[in-house]
RNA sequence: GGGCGGUUAGCUCAGUUGGUUAGAGCGCCUGCCUUACAAGCAGGAGGUCGCAGGUUCGAGUCCUGCACUGCCCACCA
């Protein structure tokens, strides 16, 4: 029988089977909704993993959260589109293939561009799907039919379109500026790809002799004002100095204005200029100016028309301009230069100095600020809108503080260098006329046939675009832009973006800038003044951004290959199952803190899955045995519109109680998911399923299910039906977090013939307030107290586990007494507390040995064994102390007028009630302590 | 140089707009293979919530300062 589950829970087998099933059955394919669509729409774009990537814990966290949100929306009746794809990852992929070539003894230079690119495509065909295959194993409910790759034809066309439009709007320009140059990658990189690292270094003070122009007299050279001292951390760049700057307000140097210095080693005369660049407080107040190798100096150079002398080449070696140092690596040159300066008496001092060293994020190579002709995006106009939409709340961040971080960054943004000296990527759609003296640049969607000068030889720019340029367009290009598609109309803006902080600026910020620019209809070149708020609101790429935490190892260390502490999600899954791993990530995803991923935690959630598994086995066992194969009628009407528990018979207290608890759980879980509190949602389900359903409800219905004991078939069948219906609803509640085990058991409930193809298509439970039963919860709490009290007594009295004890119960409040009388049947307490007979008595049992008391009842176990009086007295004393302390505090507050007038009523009332109960209890404890004293 | 976060049980972390007795998992101790589950059941120990002030009838929660710690941003030599 299909519903007969194997005895042991083995996630591996179940999970791969359903993962395949979901893909094969195309369960998550989303048709473009028709014009008359009334269903709400939910759109989510998968942050495309690098095509070279392997799944890591960060991906898994990210995807787990996305899958939870998407499954939840789908079950709530949304048209839920989750769009998957991969990123061509320019540098990463190119390097990967180059390494492969190197092993074959080839290199791309010899191969040529065309062949190399063909080779990259081959690589991609062969290995590029790996990470998405891994995703399938995670159960990601994406629409695979819509899978994209950033180099697809349609996306590439859109990239060109964007480039051309931005160029036509004057927002893309080409020019020779200082860029971050990575000599290892052989390309310019953007500011974001540079990471600064504080390292100990040296600050060199160098004496530049002053000469008074060409007509300097030798006499003056002997004065002590004959030199000016500059400080630098990079002495090798001095070879390219074209000025020394002093601050115009710095009186120490006013007599030198307009004079020149003789550049040591190079013997080149360079002017002393006055510029804000030099800050009087720093060092000597004089700074060397190297326009070709420093961004600040570059600007100063423009202000003063200084020549730009490059001395370091693209391989970070000194070039011909470096005279005797030509050919040396920049650091070798530094050493030699310092040596030579010292030898010639120019080196005044060397100080220890902490340097914020700029390194290439990818290769770790020290980045060289280098003069280079590149393409840039003029970012200010785009940033303006991107700031506006966040300030106005058209895009909301969770956690909120990321909105501020985003704004700070966006307000200080610099132009974006978008050209890369690579082969793999979107080639820049610009052509240069090769005719002599024609410097025409043509930016066009297609290769132009001829230049306006008449020349027909046009060469396309050799560079490609920054990968983030194309991924920044994905929220609309994946939906068919620049065509005005129905998809675009329905699915844009995306509802949500879930991603990590690490790509907030790289990607999220760029998507917002580009989305708000291109999706602001109608597109008016050059006009971006205040316009229709609705249009602006509708232009955002997504309405909300959820930033998730970083997954660290159990010791809070960042996972990194070099540290060797990287956890492979596939291995973790292999060991504990995808469901348990997903649950761990969800349960630990409290906002604001990183996740210290602990396997012991995962093992705990594997145990939770096992608990569910066994509870299901218990259910099926009873369905077959007791109820003769009873199954819930698979009425589809009960499933999709049905939000809660279908046809539940509230015959007993525990029935009413569990139904109430289920509704509370459903309410809480929905609320938590609304605010992306995955941790709360997961923990809430855990507590309900294990702590209430399994620990209490299952135990309490066992007597009814046990035919041999009572043979009430009708009651047994009702109990069984309740269990099945409750379980079914609980599975739906859990499904977004643990999709596999819930799918497996759900199908089993329907004997393999479910009314829908998947639990993922069933309705998500919502709370029905009418089923929340406060009275049942209160009564049940008393009953639970009583059972726990009996268990405590058994432990105290050291009753052998197998021995059943008779108990006596006293309750002074008639209502509670009658409630207990109604619900406390021996059979009910048999299993939970091993009780064999219950007698209600008329007098308090509080002072009896072998009794326990709460403010509502006393319970006494009839058992011969002597108790450990000393231990009992200690326990009672401790408890009494605690209660007395509370009582004193509470009474003090209740007699304080200030408290009584200022505190809200419910707090005062609550406290009064507490005092009442504590008083009763403390008297009972006292009575018992007296009794104990007399007995010893 | 700016900005942000963290500090609660042995470990990893929750703790809503301040409100009655600060929770969980793992670990630990005791007893149980009770016919769903030893990946389990029952019971138990363990916290002056980083420190010092302040606001308040009331502070783990709000404010100020300090200490320790982590992260991000930054073209200053």
PDB file of N, CA, C and O in Angstrom, chain A residues 377-418:
ATOM      1  N   UNK A 377      29.673  55.297 -17.472  1.00  0.00           N
ATOM      2  CA  UNK A 377      28.288  55.748 -17.354  1.00  0.00           C
ATOM      3  C   UNK A 377      28.285  56.982 -16.474  1.00  0.00           C
ATOM      4  O   UNK A 377      28.845  56.963 -15.371  1.00  0.00           O
ATOM      5  N   UNK A 378      27.684  58.025 -16.976  1.00  0.00           N
ATOM      6  CA  UNK A 378      27.514  59.235 -16.188  1.00  0.00           C
ATOM      7  C   UNK A 378      26.376  58.941 -15.208  1.00  0.00           C
ATOM      8  O   UNK A 378      25.211  58.837 -15.588  1.00  0.00           O
ATOM      9  N   UNK A 379      26.736  58.787 -13.956  1.00  0.00           N
ATOM     10  CA  UNK A 379      25.828  58.104 -13.048  1.00  0.00           C
ATOM     11  C   UNK A 379      24.836  59.024 -12.331  1.00  0.00           C
ATOM     12  O   UNK A 379      23.777  58.584 -11.895  1.00  0.00           O
ATOM     13  N   UNK A 380      25.175  60.306 -12.223  1.00  0.00           N
ATOM     14  CA  UNK A 380      24.360  61.187 -11.376  1.00  0.00           C
ATOM     15  C   UNK A 380      22.866  61.195 -11.716  1.00  0.00           C
ATOM     16  O   UNK A 380      22.034  61.073 -10.817  1.00  0.00           O
ATOM     17  N   UNK A 381      22.500  61.313 -13.009  1.00  0.00           N
ATOM     18  CA  UNK A 381      21.063  61.356 -13.307  1.00  0.00           C
ATOM     19  C   UNK A 381      20.354  60.057 -12.931  1.00  0.00           C
ATOM     20  O   UNK A 381      19.215  60.087 -12.458  1.00  0.00           O
ATOM     21  N   UNK A 382      21.034  58.937 -13.112  1.00  0.00           N
ATOM     22  CA  UNK A 382      20.417  57.660 -12.752  1.00  0.00           C
ATOM     23  C   UNK A 382      20.309  57.538 -11.241  1.00  0.00           C
ATOM     24  O   UNK A 382      19.308  57.075 -10.708  1.00  0.00           O
ATOM     25  N   UNK A 383      21.353  57.983 -10.574  1.00  0.00           N
ATOM     26  CA  UNK A 383      21.364  57.881  -9.116  1.00  0.00           C
ATOM     27  C   UNK A 383      20.255  58.736  -8.513  1.00  0.00           C
ATOM     28  O   UNK A 383      19.639  58.374  -7.523  1.00  0.00           O
ATOM     29  N   UNK A 384      20.002  59.885  -9.128  1.00  0.00           N
ATOM     30  CA  UNK A 384      18.983  60.784  -8.595  1.00  0.00           C
ATOM     31  C   UNK A 384      17.646  60.062  -8.452  1.00  0.00           C
ATOM     32  O   UNK A 384      16.986  60.127  -7.430  1.00  0.00           O
ATOM     33  N   UNK A 385      17.262  59.371  -9.519  1.00  0.00           N
ATOM     34  CA  UNK A 385      15.997  58.633  -9.448  1.00  0.00           C
ATOM     35  C   UNK A 385      16.070  57.472  -8.473  1.00  0.00           C
ATOM     36  O   UNK A 385      15.116  57.174  -7.763  1.00  0.00           O
ATOM     37  N   UNK A 386      17.216  56.808  -8.484  1.00  0.00           N
ATOM     38  CA  UNK A 386      17.376  55.643  -7.614  1.00  0.00           C
ATOM     39  C   UNK A 386      17.296  56.051  -6.142  1.00  0.00           C
ATOM     40  O   UNK A 386      16.899  55.262  -5.290  1.00  0.00           O
ATOM     41  N   UNK A 387      17.698  57.270  -5.864  1.00  0.00           N
ATOM     42  CA  UNK A 387      17.578  57.784  -4.493  1.00  0.00           C
ATOM     43  C   UNK A 387      16.121  58.104  -4.195  1.00  0.00           C
ATOM     44  O   UNK A 387      15.580  57.729  -3.156  1.00  0.00           O
ATOM     45  N   UNK A 388      15.501  58.750  -5.168  1.00  0.00           N
ATOM     46  CA  UNK A 388      14.118  59.189  -4.976  1.00  0.00           C
ATOM     47  C   UNK A 388      13.172  58.017  -4.658  1.00  0.00           C
ATOM     48  O   UNK A 388      12.362  58.102  -3.736  1.00  0.00           O
ATOM     49  N   UNK A 389      13.294  56.940  -5.407  1.00  0.00           N
ATOM     50  CA  UNK A 389      12.337  55.842  -5.211  1.00  0.00           C
ATOM     51  C   UNK A 389      12.491  55.173  -3.854  1.00  0.00           C
ATOM     52  O   UNK A 389      11.528  54.632  -3.301  1.00  0.00           O
ATOM     53  N   UNK A 390      13.687  55.220  -3.323  1.00  0.00           N
ATOM     54  CA  UNK A 390      13.874  54.624  -1.995  1.00  0.00           C
ATOM     55  C   UNK A 390      13.431  55.611  -0.914  1.00  0.00           C
ATOM     56  O   UNK A 390      12.767  55.246   0.046  1.00  0.00           O
ATOM     57  N   UNK A 391      13.776  56.878  -1.117  1.00  0.00           N
ATOM     58  CA  UNK A 391      13.334  57.895  -0.154  1.00  0.00           C
ATOM     59  C   UNK A 391      11.812  57.932  -0.042  1.00  0.00           C
ATOM     60  O   UNK A 391      11.264  58.123   1.032  1.00  0.00           O
ATOM     61  N   UNK A 392      11.157  57.749  -1.170  1.00  0.00           N
ATOM     62  CA  UNK A 392       9.701  57.811  -1.170  1.00  0.00           C
ATOM     63  C   UNK A 392       9.051  56.500  -0.778  1.00  0.00           C
ATOM     64  O   UNK A 392       7.830  56.401  -0.744  1.00  0.00           O
ATOM     65  N   UNK A 393       9.874  55.501  -0.523  1.00  0.00           N
ATOM     66  CA  UNK A 393       9.312  54.229  -0.074  1.00  0.00           C
ATOM     67  C   UNK A 393       8.733  53.385  -1.185  1.00  0.00           C
ATOM     68  O   UNK A 393       8.000  52.439  -0.924  1.00  0.00           O
ATOM     69  N   UNK A 394       9.066  53.703  -2.428  1.00  0.00           N
ATOM     70  CA  UNK A 394       8.573  52.867  -3.526  1.00  0.00           C
ATOM     71  C   UNK A 394       9.316  51.537  -3.546  1.00  0.00           C
ATOM     72  O   UNK A 394       8.859  50.566  -4.112  1.00  0.00           O
ATOM     73  N   UNK A 395      10.494  51.551  -2.969  1.00  0.00           N
ATOM     74  CA  UNK A 395      11.205  50.300  -2.735  1.00  0.00           C
ATOM     75  C   UNK A 395      11.493  50.238  -1.238  1.00  0.00           C
ATOM     76  O   UNK A 395      12.027  51.192  -0.678  1.00  0.00           O
ATOM     77  N   UNK A 396      11.112  49.143  -0.620  1.00  0.00           N
ATOM     78  CA  UNK A 396      11.330  49.019   0.825  1.00  0.00           C
ATOM     79  C   UNK A 396      12.371  47.954   1.129  1.00  0.00           C
ATOM     80  O   UNK A 396      12.399  46.902   0.490  1.00  0.00           O
ATOM     81  N   UNK A 397      13.237  48.273   2.050  1.00  0.00           N
ATOM     82  CA  UNK A 397      14.289  47.336   2.425  1.00  0.00           C
ATOM     83  C   UNK A 397      13.953  46.634   3.733  1.00  0.00           C
ATOM     84  O   UNK A 397      13.422  47.241   4.652  1.00  0.00           O
ATOM     85  N   UNK A 398      14.299  45.369   3.801  1.00  0.00           N
ATOM     86  CA  UNK A 398      14.223  44.603   5.039  1.00  0.00           C
ATOM     87  C   UNK A 398      15.554  43.890   5.196  1.00  0.00           C
ATOM     88  O   UNK A 398      15.957  43.191   4.261  1.00  0.00           O
ATOM     89  N   UNK A 399      16.252  44.005   6.302  1.00  0.00           N
ATOM     90  CA  UNK A 399      16.012  44.922   7.402  1.00  0.00           C
ATOM     91  C   UNK A 399      16.140  46.380   6.935  1.00  0.00           C
ATOM     92  O   UNK A 399      16.893  46.673   6.019  1.00  0.00           O
ATOM     93  N   UNK A 400      15.404  47.232   7.610  1.00  0.00           N
ATOM     94  CA  UNK A 400      15.263  48.609   7.171  1.00  0.00           C
ATOM     95  C   UNK A 400      16.588  49.374   7.029  1.00  0.00           C
ATOM     96  O   UNK A 400      16.719  50.225   6.172  1.00  0.00           O
ATOM     97  N   UNK A 401      17.546  49.076   7.904  1.00  0.00           N
ATOM     98  CA  UNK A 401      18.752  49.908   7.908  1.00  0.00           C
ATOM     99  C   UNK A 401      19.536  49.806   6.596  1.00  0.00           C
ATOM    100  O   UNK A 401      20.344  50.671   6.295  1.00  0.00           O
ATOM    101  N   UNK A 402      19.260  48.766   5.822  1.00  0.00           N
ATOM    102  CA  UNK A 402      19.948  48.670   4.536  1.00  0.00           C
ATOM    103  C   UNK A 402      19.502  49.775   3.578  1.00  0.00           C
ATOM    104  O   UNK A 402      20.243  50.138   2.669  1.00  0.00           O
ATOM    105  N   UNK A 403      18.318  50.283   3.804  1.00  0.00           N
ATOM    106  CA  UNK A 403      17.851  51.394   2.977  1.00  0.00           C
ATOM    107  C   UNK A 403      18.771  52.600   3.165  1.00  0.00           C
ATOM    108  O   UNK A 403      19.145  53.283   2.204  1.00  0.00           O
ATOM    109  N   UNK A 404      19.173  52.834   4.401  1.00  0.00           N
ATOM    110  CA  UNK A 404      20.043  53.962   4.706  1.00  0.00           C
ATOM    111  C   UNK A 404      21.440  53.743   4.131  1.00  0.00           C
ATOM    112  O   UNK A 404      22.056  54.656   3.579  1.00  0.00           O
ATOM    113  N   UNK A 405      21.912  52.515   4.259  1.00  0.00           N
ATOM    114  CA  UNK A 405      23.227  52.179   3.717  1.00  0.00           C
ATOM    115  C   UNK A 405      23.234  52.395   2.202  1.00  0.00           C
ATOM    116  O   UNK A 405      24.156  52.974   1.635  1.00  0.00           O
ATOM    117  N   UNK A 406      22.162  51.946   1.598  1.00  0.00           N
ATOM    118  CA  UNK A 406      22.003  52.114   0.153  1.00  0.00           C
ATOM    119  C   UNK A 406      22.030  53.595  -0.218  1.00  0.00           C
ATOM    120  O   UNK A 406      22.740  54.009  -1.141  1.00  0.00           O
ATOM    121  N   UNK A 407      21.259  54.392   0.506  1.00  0.00           N
ATOM    122  CA  UNK A 407      21.175  55.818   0.179  1.00  0.00           C
ATOM    123  C   UNK A 407      22.526  56.513   0.355  1.00  0.00           C
ATOM    124  O   UNK A 407      22.918  57.335  -0.476  1.00  0.00           O
ATOM    125  N   UNK A 408      23.216  56.167   1.421  1.00  0.00           N
ATOM    126  CA  UNK A 408      24.534  56.766   1.640  1.00  0.00           C
ATOM    127  C   UNK A 408      25.462  56.486   0.468  1.00  0.00           C
ATOM    128  O   UNK A 408      26.195  57.355   0.009  1.00  0.00           O
ATOM    129  N   UNK A 409      25.411  55.267   0.020  1.00  0.00           N
ATOM    130  CA  UNK A 409      26.277  54.879  -1.091  1.00  0.00           C
ATOM    131  C   UNK A 409      25.878  55.620  -2.359  1.00  0.00           C
ATOM    132  O   UNK A 409      26.695  56.184  -3.077  1.00  0.00           O
ATOM    133  N   UNK A 410      24.578  55.636  -2.596  1.00  0.00           N
ATOM    134  CA  UNK A 410      24.070  56.217  -3.835  1.00  0.00           C
ATOM    135  C   UNK A 410      24.345  57.727  -3.882  1.00  0.00           C
ATOM    136  O   UNK A 410      24.541  58.297  -4.939  1.00  0.00           O
ATOM    137  N   UNK A 411      24.351  58.349  -2.715  1.00  0.00           N
ATOM    138  CA  UNK A 411      24.588  59.798  -2.675  1.00  0.00           C
ATOM    139  C   UNK A 411      26.052  60.157  -2.910  1.00  0.00           C
ATOM    140  O   UNK A 411      26.374  61.311  -3.161  1.00  0.00           O
ATOM    141  N   UNK A 412      26.931  59.173  -2.769  1.00  0.00           N
ATOM    142  CA  UNK A 412      28.358  59.456  -2.959  1.00  0.00           C
ATOM    143  C   UNK A 412      28.937  58.719  -4.156  1.00  0.00           C
ATOM    144  O   UNK A 412      30.130  58.428  -4.212  1.00  0.00           O
ATOM    145  N   UNK A 413      28.082  58.372  -5.066  1.00  0.00           N
ATOM    146  CA  UNK A 413      28.489  57.501  -6.160  1.00  0.00           C
ATOM    147  C   UNK A 413      29.359  58.245  -7.181  1.00  0.00           C
ATOM    148  O   UNK A 413      29.251  59.456  -7.350  1.00  0.00           O
ATOM    149  N   UNK A 414      30.256  57.506  -7.811  1.00  0.00           N
ATOM    150  CA  UNK A 414      31.094  58.055  -8.896  1.00  0.00           C
ATOM    151  C   UNK A 414      30.711  57.409 -10.213  1.00  0.00           C
ATOM    152  O   UNK A 414      30.091  56.355 -10.229  1.00  0.00           O
ATOM    153  N   UNK A 415      31.133  58.029 -11.274  1.00  0.00           N
ATOM    154  CA  UNK A 415      30.846  57.457 -12.591  1.00  0.00           C
ATOM    155  C   UNK A 415      31.377  56.028 -12.658  1.00  0.00           C
ATOM    156  O   UNK A 415      32.349  55.669 -12.006  1.00  0.00           O
ATOM    157  N   UNK A 416      30.713  55.264 -13.481  1.00  0.00           N
ATOM    158  CA  UNK A 416      30.920  53.816 -13.484  1.00  0.00           C
ATOM    159  C   UNK A 416      31.686  53.418 -14.740  1.00  0.00           C
ATOM    160  O   UNK A 416      31.215  53.617 -15.854  1.00  0.00           O
ATOM    161  N   UNK A 417      32.868  52.873 -14.527  1.00  0.00           N
ATOM    162  CA  UNK A 417      33.665  52.379 -15.659  1.00  0.00           C
ATOM    163  C   UNK A 417      33.099  51.037 -16.089  1.00  0.00           C
ATOM    164  O   UNK A 417      33.105  50.078 -15.326  1.00  0.00           O
ATOM    165  N   UNK A 418      32.572  50.975 -17.302  1.00  0.00           N
ATOM    166  CA  UNK A 418      31.851  49.778 -17.729  1.00  0.00           C
ATOM    167  C   UNK A 418      32.592  48.948 -18.771  1.00  0.00           C
ATOM    168  O   UNK A 418      32.127  47.885 -19.149  1.00  0.00           O
TER     169      UNK A 418
END
